[in-house]
Amino acid sequence: MVIDWSNTAVYNTIMSVATGIALLLILQFGRKLQKEEIGQLDGWVVGFAIPGFILTLTGAHMSLTWPLSKIGFPFDDIIFGEPVLAFGVLLLAAAYLLRRRNQVYVREEKLDARNDKVIAKRLQEDLPGLLKPLSYFGAAMGLALIAIGVAGVTFQLFAAPKEEPISGLLADYPLVEASFISLLYAITGLGAALFPLILKKNPAAGLVKTVKTLWLIAGIIFVAFGVMNYFTHIGLIVNTMK
């Protein structure tokens, strides 16, 4: 197998890492907020904006130019590009809302930005209403992720070629990797679909725990898989260069 890499672009390495970190960051933010230890919102704004920018940029490029179609995987441009673009935009929107809240609290309401409890209490009051409109689009994309998961198993997608280290060992068993990645997409999507339901004053504890568990598992796997892919994708390129 020979691929002309000068005509395409594969960067789901950083996509995967940024997605996983963003999911884990959301969980950490929620935990800190609940414990009233949130404080220093500027850091959280940047924390969400960095993966948001990366995902928006790479997702937009993949969605608009279909680079993977040039090496025979056009469906991957939809599978990776569009959900990543949507998640990136949502993260940037969340970063903007936090930045705006910080300005209101500090400049207009004259709250002490270093007082974690005061800032956290105000955010607990404001965030559900602020995030609710965003959560509907996130929930719809969550359902789309579940649909992608079903498609992955149905059409046995995601199988790595034999030339790719580690992942390529399962090239003769396409349903294995198809099931793994499809399940990863499905649990991420289920968490997103349920997210609007926990944006209320007293959400069901079981529902909150379910979303947290789904995104914790997905976040860890996305980061680990992305890190591994830095090795496997470099190996794939080396093994398939003209």
PDB file of C-alpha atoms in Angstrom:
ATOM      1  CA  MET A   1       0.000   0.000   0.000  1.00  0.00           C
ATOM      2  CA  VAL A   2       1.406   3.367  -1.118  1.00  0.00           C
ATOM      3  CA  ILE A   3      -0.158   6.748  -0.265  1.00  0.00           C
ATOM      4  CA  ASP A   4       0.699  10.141  -1.713  1.00  0.00           C
ATOM      5  CA  TRP A   5       0.709  12.080   1.571  1.00  0.00           C
ATOM      6  CA  SER A   6       1.428  15.366  -0.201  1.00  0.00           C
ATOM      7  CA  ASN A   7      -2.205  15.421  -1.382  1.00  0.00           C
ATOM      8  CA  THR A   8      -3.945  14.891   1.932  1.00  0.00           C
ATOM      9  CA  ALA A   9      -3.896  15.756   5.637  1.00  0.00           C
ATOM     10  CA  VAL A  10      -4.462  13.505   8.631  1.00  0.00           C
ATOM     11  CA  TYR A  11      -4.650  15.225  11.991  1.00  0.00           C
ATOM     12  CA  ASN A  12      -7.130  13.243  14.026  1.00  0.00           C
ATOM     13  CA  THR A  13      -4.173  12.797  16.390  1.00  0.00           C
ATOM     14  CA  ILE A  14      -4.514  16.274  17.861  1.00  0.00           C
ATOM     15  CA  MET A  15      -8.279  16.127  17.323  1.00  0.00           C
ATOM     16  CA  SER A  16      -8.496  13.118  19.611  1.00  0.00           C
ATOM     17  CA  VAL A  17      -6.254  14.590  22.314  1.00  0.00           C
ATOM     18  CA  ALA A  18      -8.079  17.938  22.279  1.00  0.00           C
ATOM     19  CA  THR A  19     -11.487  16.229  22.413  1.00  0.00           C
ATOM     20  CA  GLY A  20     -10.500  14.067  25.364  1.00  0.00           C
ATOM     21  CA  ILE A  21      -8.920  16.933  27.287  1.00  0.00           C
ATOM     22  CA  ALA A  22     -11.993  19.108  26.676  1.00  0.00           C
ATOM     23  CA  LEU A  23     -14.326  16.422  28.036  1.00  0.00           C
ATOM     24  CA  LEU A  24     -12.171  15.958  31.128  1.00  0.00           C
ATOM     25  CA  LEU A  25     -11.908  19.726  31.557  1.00  0.00           C
ATOM     26  CA  ILE A  26     -15.710  20.037  31.541  1.00  0.00           C
ATOM     27  CA  LEU A  27     -15.920  17.410  34.280  1.00  0.00           C
ATOM     28  CA  GLN A  28     -13.220  19.126  36.334  1.00  0.00           C
ATOM     29  CA  PHE A  29     -14.945  22.475  35.951  1.00  0.00           C
ATOM     30  CA  GLY A  30     -18.234  20.965  37.130  1.00  0.00           C
ATOM     31  CA  ARG A  31     -16.546  19.347  40.121  1.00  0.00           C
ATOM     32  CA  LYS A  32     -14.819  22.567  41.129  1.00  0.00           C
ATOM     33  CA  LEU A  33     -18.040  24.498  40.691  1.00  0.00           C
ATOM     34  CA  GLN A  34     -19.951  22.102  42.897  1.00  0.00           C
ATOM     35  CA  LYS A  35     -17.266  22.361  45.603  1.00  0.00           C
ATOM     36  CA  GLU A  36     -17.255  26.174  45.268  1.00  0.00           C
ATOM     37  CA  GLU A  37     -13.580  26.193  44.344  1.00  0.00           C
ATOM     38  CA  ILE A  38     -13.924  27.643  40.863  1.00  0.00           C
ATOM     39  CA  GLY A  39     -12.258  31.112  41.162  1.00  0.00           C
ATOM     40  CA  GLN A  40      -9.916  32.731  38.600  1.00  0.00           C
ATOM     41  CA  LEU A  41     -12.193  32.378  35.602  1.00  0.00           C
ATOM     42  CA  ASP A  42      -9.558  33.700  33.214  1.00  0.00           C
ATOM     43  CA  GLY A  43      -7.713  30.383  33.450  1.00  0.00           C
ATOM     44  CA  TRP A  44     -10.855  28.402  32.655  1.00  0.00           C
ATOM     45  CA  VAL A  45     -11.613  30.676  29.699  1.00  0.00           C
ATOM     46  CA  VAL A  46      -8.207  29.921  28.189  1.00  0.00           C
ATOM     47  CA  GLY A  47      -8.513  26.253  29.143  1.00  0.00           C
ATOM     48  CA  PHE A  48     -11.700  25.870  27.095  1.00  0.00           C
ATOM     49  CA  ALA A  49     -10.573  28.189  24.301  1.00  0.00           C
ATOM     50  CA  ILE A  50      -7.396  26.264  23.458  1.00  0.00           C
ATOM     51  CA  PRO A  51      -9.038  22.929  22.536  1.00  0.00           C
ATOM     52  CA  GLY A  52     -11.984  24.894  21.130  1.00  0.00           C
ATOM     53  CA  PHE A  53      -9.720  26.722  18.702  1.00  0.00           C
ATOM     54  CA  ILE A  54      -7.855  23.554  17.700  1.00  0.00           C
ATOM     55  CA  LEU A  55     -11.051  21.600  17.099  1.00  0.00           C
ATOM     56  CA  THR A  56     -12.775  24.420  15.236  1.00  0.00           C
ATOM     57  CA  LEU A  57      -9.802  24.937  12.946  1.00  0.00           C
ATOM     58  CA  THR A  58      -9.124  21.297  12.139  1.00  0.00           C
ATOM     59  CA  GLY A  59     -12.795  20.358  12.033  1.00  0.00           C
ATOM     60  CA  ALA A  60     -13.628  23.201   9.653  1.00  0.00           C
ATOM     61  CA  HIS A  61     -10.769  22.325   7.330  1.00  0.00           C
ATOM     62  CA  MET A  62     -11.695  18.641   7.252  1.00  0.00           C
ATOM     63  CA  SER A  63     -15.417  19.364   6.803  1.00  0.00           C
ATOM     64  CA  LEU A  64     -14.866  21.838   3.973  1.00  0.00           C
ATOM     65  CA  THR A  65     -11.996  20.252   2.032  1.00  0.00           C
ATOM     66  CA  TRP A  66     -12.456  16.497   2.603  1.00  0.00           C
ATOM     67  CA  PRO A  67      -8.708  15.698   2.707  1.00  0.00           C
ATOM     68  CA  LEU A  68      -9.216  12.034   3.614  1.00  0.00           C
ATOM     69  CA  SER A  69     -11.200  11.444   0.420  1.00  0.00           C
ATOM     70  CA  LYS A  70      -7.890  11.733  -1.421  1.00  0.00           C
ATOM     71  CA  ILE A  71      -6.619   8.531   0.184  1.00  0.00           C
ATOM     72  CA  GLY A  72      -9.837   6.568  -0.154  1.00  0.00           C
ATOM     73  CA  PHE A  73     -11.653   7.374   3.106  1.00  0.00           C
ATOM     74  CA  PRO A  74     -14.202  10.113   2.271  1.00  0.00           C
ATOM     75  CA  PHE A  75     -16.602   8.966   5.015  1.00  0.00           C
ATOM     76  CA  ASP A  76     -13.926   9.785   7.618  1.00  0.00           C
ATOM     77  CA  ASP A  77     -14.161  13.457   6.672  1.00  0.00           C
ATOM     78  CA  ILE A  78     -17.755  13.387   7.946  1.00  0.00           C
ATOM     79  CA  ILE A  79     -17.066  11.089  10.888  1.00  0.00           C
ATOM     80  CA  PHE A  80     -14.154  13.129  12.254  1.00  0.00           C
ATOM     81  CA  GLY A  81     -14.535  16.580  10.742  1.00  0.00           C
ATOM     82  CA  GLU A  82     -18.117  17.586  11.454  1.00  0.00           C
ATOM     83  CA  PRO A  83     -18.448  16.463  15.115  1.00  0.00           C
ATOM     84  CA  VAL A  84     -15.072  18.029  15.892  1.00  0.00           C
ATOM     85  CA  LEU A  85     -16.121  21.305  14.279  1.00  0.00           C
ATOM     86  CA  ALA A  86     -19.351  21.346  16.292  1.00  0.00           C
ATOM     87  CA  PHE A  87     -17.577  20.580  19.579  1.00  0.00           C
ATOM     88  CA  GLY A  88     -14.937  23.214  18.891  1.00  0.00           C
ATOM     89  CA  VAL A  89     -17.508  25.928  18.288  1.00  0.00           C
ATOM     90  CA  LEU A  90     -19.394  24.932  21.449  1.00  0.00           C
ATOM     91  CA  LEU A  91     -16.178  25.155  23.488  1.00  0.00           C
ATOM     92  CA  LEU A  92     -15.414  28.609  22.096  1.00  0.00           C
ATOM     93  CA  ALA A  93     -18.949  29.700  22.918  1.00  0.00           C
ATOM     94  CA  ALA A  94     -18.541  28.405  26.481  1.00  0.00           C
ATOM     95  CA  ALA A  95     -15.223  30.245  26.786  1.00  0.00           C
ATOM     96  CA  TYR A  96     -16.882  33.455  25.634  1.00  0.00           C
ATOM     97  CA  LEU A  97     -19.736  33.078  28.120  1.00  0.00           C
ATOM     98  CA  LEU A  98     -17.300  32.519  30.978  1.00  0.00           C
ATOM     99  CA  ARG A  99     -15.258  35.528  29.934  1.00  0.00           C
ATOM    100  CA  ARG A 100     -18.381  37.661  29.788  1.00  0.00           C
ATOM    101  CA  ARG A 101     -19.522  36.440  33.218  1.00  0.00           C
ATOM    102  CA  ASN A 102     -16.089  37.258  34.616  1.00  0.00           C
ATOM    103  CA  GLN A 103     -16.355  40.800  33.308  1.00  0.00           C
ATOM    104  CA  VAL A 104     -19.818  41.218  34.808  1.00  0.00           C
ATOM    105  CA  TYR A 105     -18.817  39.859  38.199  1.00  0.00           C
ATOM    106  CA  VAL A 106     -15.565  41.782  38.531  1.00  0.00           C
ATOM    107  CA  ARG A 107     -16.169  45.031  36.670  1.00  0.00           C
ATOM    108  CA  GLU A 108     -19.887  45.583  37.085  1.00  0.00           C
ATOM    109  CA  GLU A 109     -20.763  43.784  40.309  1.00  0.00           C
ATOM    110  CA  LYS A 110     -17.334  44.459  41.879  1.00  0.00           C
ATOM    111  CA  LEU A 111     -16.969  40.916  43.204  1.00  0.00           C
ATOM    112  CA  ASP A 112     -13.573  39.691  44.388  1.00  0.00           C
ATOM    113  CA  ALA A 113     -12.237  37.476  41.579  1.00  0.00           C
ATOM    114  CA  ARG A 114     -10.067  35.636  44.138  1.00  0.00           C
ATOM    115  CA  ASN A 115     -13.035  34.686  46.305  1.00  0.00           C
ATOM    116  CA  ASP A 116     -13.810  31.218  44.991  1.00  0.00           C
ATOM    117  CA  LYS A 117     -17.036  30.742  46.936  1.00  0.00           C
ATOM    118  CA  VAL A 118     -18.591  34.025  45.825  1.00  0.00           C
ATOM    119  CA  ILE A 119     -17.743  33.466  42.154  1.00  0.00           C
ATOM    120  CA  ALA A 120     -18.865  29.839  42.307  1.00  0.00           C
ATOM    121  CA  LYS A 121     -22.230  30.702  43.830  1.00  0.00           C
ATOM    122  CA  ARG A 122     -22.930  33.295  41.139  1.00  0.00           C
ATOM    123  CA  LEU A 123     -21.958  30.814  38.437  1.00  0.00           C
ATOM    124  CA  GLN A 124     -24.192  28.143  39.947  1.00  0.00           C
ATOM    125  CA  GLU A 125     -27.069  30.578  39.537  1.00  0.00           C
ATOM    126  CA  ASP A 126     -26.201  31.768  36.033  1.00  0.00           C
ATOM    127  CA  LEU A 127     -24.660  28.867  34.119  1.00  0.00           C
ATOM    128  CA  PRO A 128     -27.711  26.600  33.683  1.00  0.00           C
ATOM    129  CA  GLY A 129     -29.601  29.363  31.913  1.00  0.00           C
ATOM    130  CA  LEU A 130     -26.579  30.408  29.890  1.00  0.00           C
ATOM    131  CA  LEU A 131     -25.699  26.907  28.738  1.00  0.00           C
ATOM    132  CA  LYS A 132     -29.224  25.691  28.050  1.00  0.00           C
ATOM    133  CA  PRO A 133     -29.464  27.131  24.500  1.00  0.00           C
ATOM    134  CA  LEU A 134     -26.041  25.681  23.607  1.00  0.00           C
ATOM    135  CA  SER A 135     -26.943  22.310  25.056  1.00  0.00           C
ATOM    136  CA  TYR A 136     -29.693  21.705  22.489  1.00  0.00           C
ATOM    137  CA  PHE A 137     -27.234  21.800  19.597  1.00  0.00           C
ATOM    138  CA  GLY A 138     -24.835  19.690  21.642  1.00  0.00           C
ATOM    139  CA  ALA A 139     -27.606  17.147  22.272  1.00  0.00           C
ATOM    140  CA  ALA A 140     -28.451  16.983  18.559  1.00  0.00           C
ATOM    141  CA  MET A 141     -24.789  16.361  17.736  1.00  0.00           C
ATOM    142  CA  GLY A 142     -24.771  13.749  20.485  1.00  0.00           C
ATOM    143  CA  LEU A 143     -27.492  11.888  18.623  1.00  0.00           C
ATOM    144  CA  ALA A 144     -25.394  12.290  15.467  1.00  0.00           C
ATOM    145  CA  LEU A 145     -22.461  10.632  17.264  1.00  0.00           C
ATOM    146  CA  ILE A 146     -24.704   7.705  18.161  1.00  0.00           C
ATOM    147  CA  ALA A 147     -25.735   7.477  14.496  1.00  0.00           C
ATOM    148  CA  ILE A 148     -22.050   7.451  13.509  1.00  0.00           C
ATOM    149  CA  GLY A 149     -21.474   4.644  15.994  1.00  0.00           C
ATOM    150  CA  VAL A 150     -24.268   2.603  14.415  1.00  0.00           C
ATOM    151  CA  ALA A 151     -22.822   3.287  10.958  1.00  0.00           C
ATOM    152  CA  GLY A 152     -19.362   2.261  12.151  1.00  0.00           C
ATOM    153  CA  VAL A 153     -20.560  -1.195  13.169  1.00  0.00           C
ATOM    154  CA  THR A 154     -22.956  -1.582  10.235  1.00  0.00           C
ATOM    155  CA  PHE A 155     -20.346  -0.783   7.586  1.00  0.00           C
ATOM    156  CA  GLN A 156     -17.311  -1.976   9.621  1.00  0.00           C
ATOM    157  CA  LEU A 157     -15.521   1.358   9.471  1.00  0.00           C
ATOM    158  CA  PHE A 158     -12.447   2.524  11.435  1.00  0.00           C
ATOM    159  CA  ALA A 159     -10.283  -0.510  10.646  1.00  0.00           C
ATOM    160  CA  ALA A 160      -6.624   0.509  10.344  1.00  0.00           C
ATOM    161  CA  PRO A 161      -4.573  -0.755   7.365  1.00  0.00           C
ATOM    162  CA  LYS A 162      -1.956  -3.449   7.957  1.00  0.00           C
ATOM    163  CA  GLU A 163       0.791  -0.885   7.443  1.00  0.00           C
ATOM    164  CA  GLU A 164      -0.199   0.988  10.609  1.00  0.00           C
ATOM    165  CA  PRO A 165       1.697  -0.142  13.726  1.00  0.00           C
ATOM    166  CA  ILE A 166      -0.322  -1.588  16.656  1.00  0.00           C
ATOM    167  CA  SER A 167      -3.782  -0.834  15.223  1.00  0.00           C
ATOM    168  CA  GLY A 168      -2.861  -2.644  12.008  1.00  0.00           C
ATOM    169  CA  LEU A 169      -2.554  -5.912  13.919  1.00  0.00           C
ATOM    170  CA  LEU A 170      -6.359  -6.048  13.845  1.00  0.00           C
ATOM    171  CA  ALA A 171      -6.628  -5.297  10.121  1.00  0.00           C
ATOM    172  CA  ASP A 172      -7.988  -8.795   9.442  1.00  0.00           C
ATOM    173  CA  TYR A 173     -10.639  -8.305  12.113  1.00  0.00           C
ATOM    174  CA  PRO A 174     -12.335  -5.039  11.095  1.00  0.00           C
ATOM    175  CA  LEU A 175     -15.311  -5.536  13.389  1.00  0.00           C
ATOM    176  CA  VAL A 176     -13.062  -5.297  16.486  1.00  0.00           C
ATOM    177  CA  GLU A 177     -11.860  -1.750  15.911  1.00  0.00           C
ATOM    178  CA  ALA A 178     -15.210  -0.790  14.385  1.00  0.00           C
ATOM    179  CA  SER A 179     -16.951  -1.855  17.593  1.00  0.00           C
ATOM    180  CA  PHE A 180     -14.415  -0.102  19.824  1.00  0.00           C
ATOM    181  CA  ILE A 181     -14.511   3.285  18.077  1.00  0.00           C
ATOM    182  CA  SER A 182     -18.259   3.076  17.505  1.00  0.00           C
ATOM    183  CA  LEU A 183     -18.837   2.468  21.218  1.00  0.00           C
ATOM    184  CA  LEU A 184     -16.564   5.403  22.044  1.00  0.00           C
ATOM    185  CA  TYR A 185     -18.618   7.671  19.789  1.00  0.00           C
ATOM    186  CA  ALA A 186     -21.874   6.326  21.193  1.00  0.00           C
ATOM    187  CA  ILE A 187     -21.026   6.888  24.864  1.00  0.00           C
ATOM    188  CA  THR A 188     -19.773  10.401  24.108  1.00  0.00           C
ATOM    189  CA  GLY A 189     -22.952  11.119  22.181  1.00  0.00           C
ATOM    190  CA  LEU A 190     -25.192   9.700  24.892  1.00  0.00           C
ATOM    191  CA  GLY A 191     -23.574  12.016  27.438  1.00  0.00           C
ATOM    192  CA  ALA A 192     -24.142  14.992  25.135  1.00  0.00           C
ATOM    193  CA  ALA A 193     -27.764  13.982  24.487  1.00  0.00           C
ATOM    194  CA  LEU A 194     -28.439  13.813  28.235  1.00  0.00           C
ATOM    195  CA  PHE A 195     -26.598  17.033  29.081  1.00  0.00           C
ATOM    196  CA  PRO A 196     -29.614  19.397  28.691  1.00  0.00           C
ATOM    197  CA  LEU A 197     -31.489  17.327  31.265  1.00  0.00           C
ATOM    198  CA  ILE A 198     -28.962  18.093  34.014  1.00  0.00           C
ATOM    199  CA  LEU A 199     -29.046  21.862  33.452  1.00  0.00           C
ATOM    200  CA  LYS A 200     -31.609  22.620  36.096  1.00  0.00           C
ATOM    201  CA  LYS A 201     -31.590  23.582  39.745  1.00  0.00           C
ATOM    202  CA  ASN A 202     -31.884  20.086  41.195  1.00  0.00           C
ATOM    203  CA  PRO A 203     -31.088  17.513  38.494  1.00  0.00           C
ATOM    204  CA  ALA A 204     -31.482  13.822  39.233  1.00  0.00           C
ATOM    205  CA  ALA A 205     -28.308  12.570  40.902  1.00  0.00           C
ATOM    206  CA  GLY A 206     -28.330   9.373  38.880  1.00  0.00           C
ATOM    207  CA  LEU A 207     -28.536  11.290  35.623  1.00  0.00           C
ATOM    208  CA  VAL A 208     -25.653  13.572  36.579  1.00  0.00           C
ATOM    209  CA  LYS A 209     -23.542  10.561  37.563  1.00  0.00           C
ATOM    210  CA  THR A 210     -24.337   8.872  34.258  1.00  0.00           C
ATOM    211  CA  VAL A 211     -23.158  11.866  32.202  1.00  0.00           C
ATOM    212  CA  LYS A 212     -20.025  12.196  34.326  1.00  0.00           C
ATOM    213  CA  THR A 213     -19.185   8.510  33.965  1.00  0.00           C
ATOM    214  CA  LEU A 214     -19.752   8.465  30.210  1.00  0.00           C
ATOM    215  CA  TRP A 215     -17.578  11.514  29.614  1.00  0.00           C
ATOM    216  CA  LEU A 216     -14.879  10.379  32.026  1.00  0.00           C
ATOM    217  CA  ILE A 217     -14.502   7.101  30.167  1.00  0.00           C
ATOM    218  CA  ALA A 218     -14.653   8.813  26.770  1.00  0.00           C
ATOM    219  CA  GLY A 219     -12.243  11.578  27.779  1.00  0.00           C
ATOM    220  CA  ILE A 220      -9.581   9.173  29.022  1.00  0.00           C
ATOM    221  CA  ILE A 221      -9.881   6.954  25.952  1.00  0.00           C
ATOM    222  CA  PHE A 222      -9.774   9.874  23.509  1.00  0.00           C
ATOM    223  CA  VAL A 223      -6.599  11.222  25.111  1.00  0.00           C
ATOM    224  CA  ALA A 224      -4.917   7.814  25.295  1.00  0.00           C
ATOM    225  CA  PHE A 225      -5.950   6.903  21.740  1.00  0.00           C
ATOM    226  CA  GLY A 226      -4.762  10.252  20.376  1.00  0.00           C
ATOM    227  CA  VAL A 227      -1.408   9.943  22.115  1.00  0.00           C
ATOM    228  CA  MET A 228      -0.965   6.408  20.758  1.00  0.00           C
ATOM    229  CA  ASN A 229      -1.872   7.626  17.276  1.00  0.00           C
ATOM    230  CA  TYR A 230       1.076   9.990  17.248  1.00  0.00           C
ATOM    231  CA  PHE A 231       3.201   6.858  17.059  1.00  0.00           C
ATOM    232  CA  THR A 232       0.923   4.736  14.893  1.00  0.00           C
ATOM    233  CA  HIS A 233       0.179   7.448  12.330  1.00  0.00           C
ATOM    234  CA  ILE A 234       3.840   8.390  11.978  1.00  0.00           C
ATOM    235  CA  GLY A 235       4.515   4.700  11.440  1.00  0.00           C
ATOM    236  CA  LEU A 236       1.742   4.493   8.852  1.00  0.00           C
ATOM    237  CA  ILE A 237       3.203   7.431   6.943  1.00  0.00           C
ATOM    238  CA  VAL A 238       6.704   5.944   7.045  1.00  0.00           C
ATOM    239  CA  ASN A 239       5.407   2.568   5.855  1.00  0.00           C
ATOM    240  CA  THR A 240       3.306   3.941   2.985  1.00  0.00           C
ATOM    241  CA  MET A 241       5.361   6.832   1.618  1.00  0.00           C
ATOM    242  CA  LYS A 242       6.116   6.848  -2.085  1.00  0.00           C
TER     243      LYS A 242
END
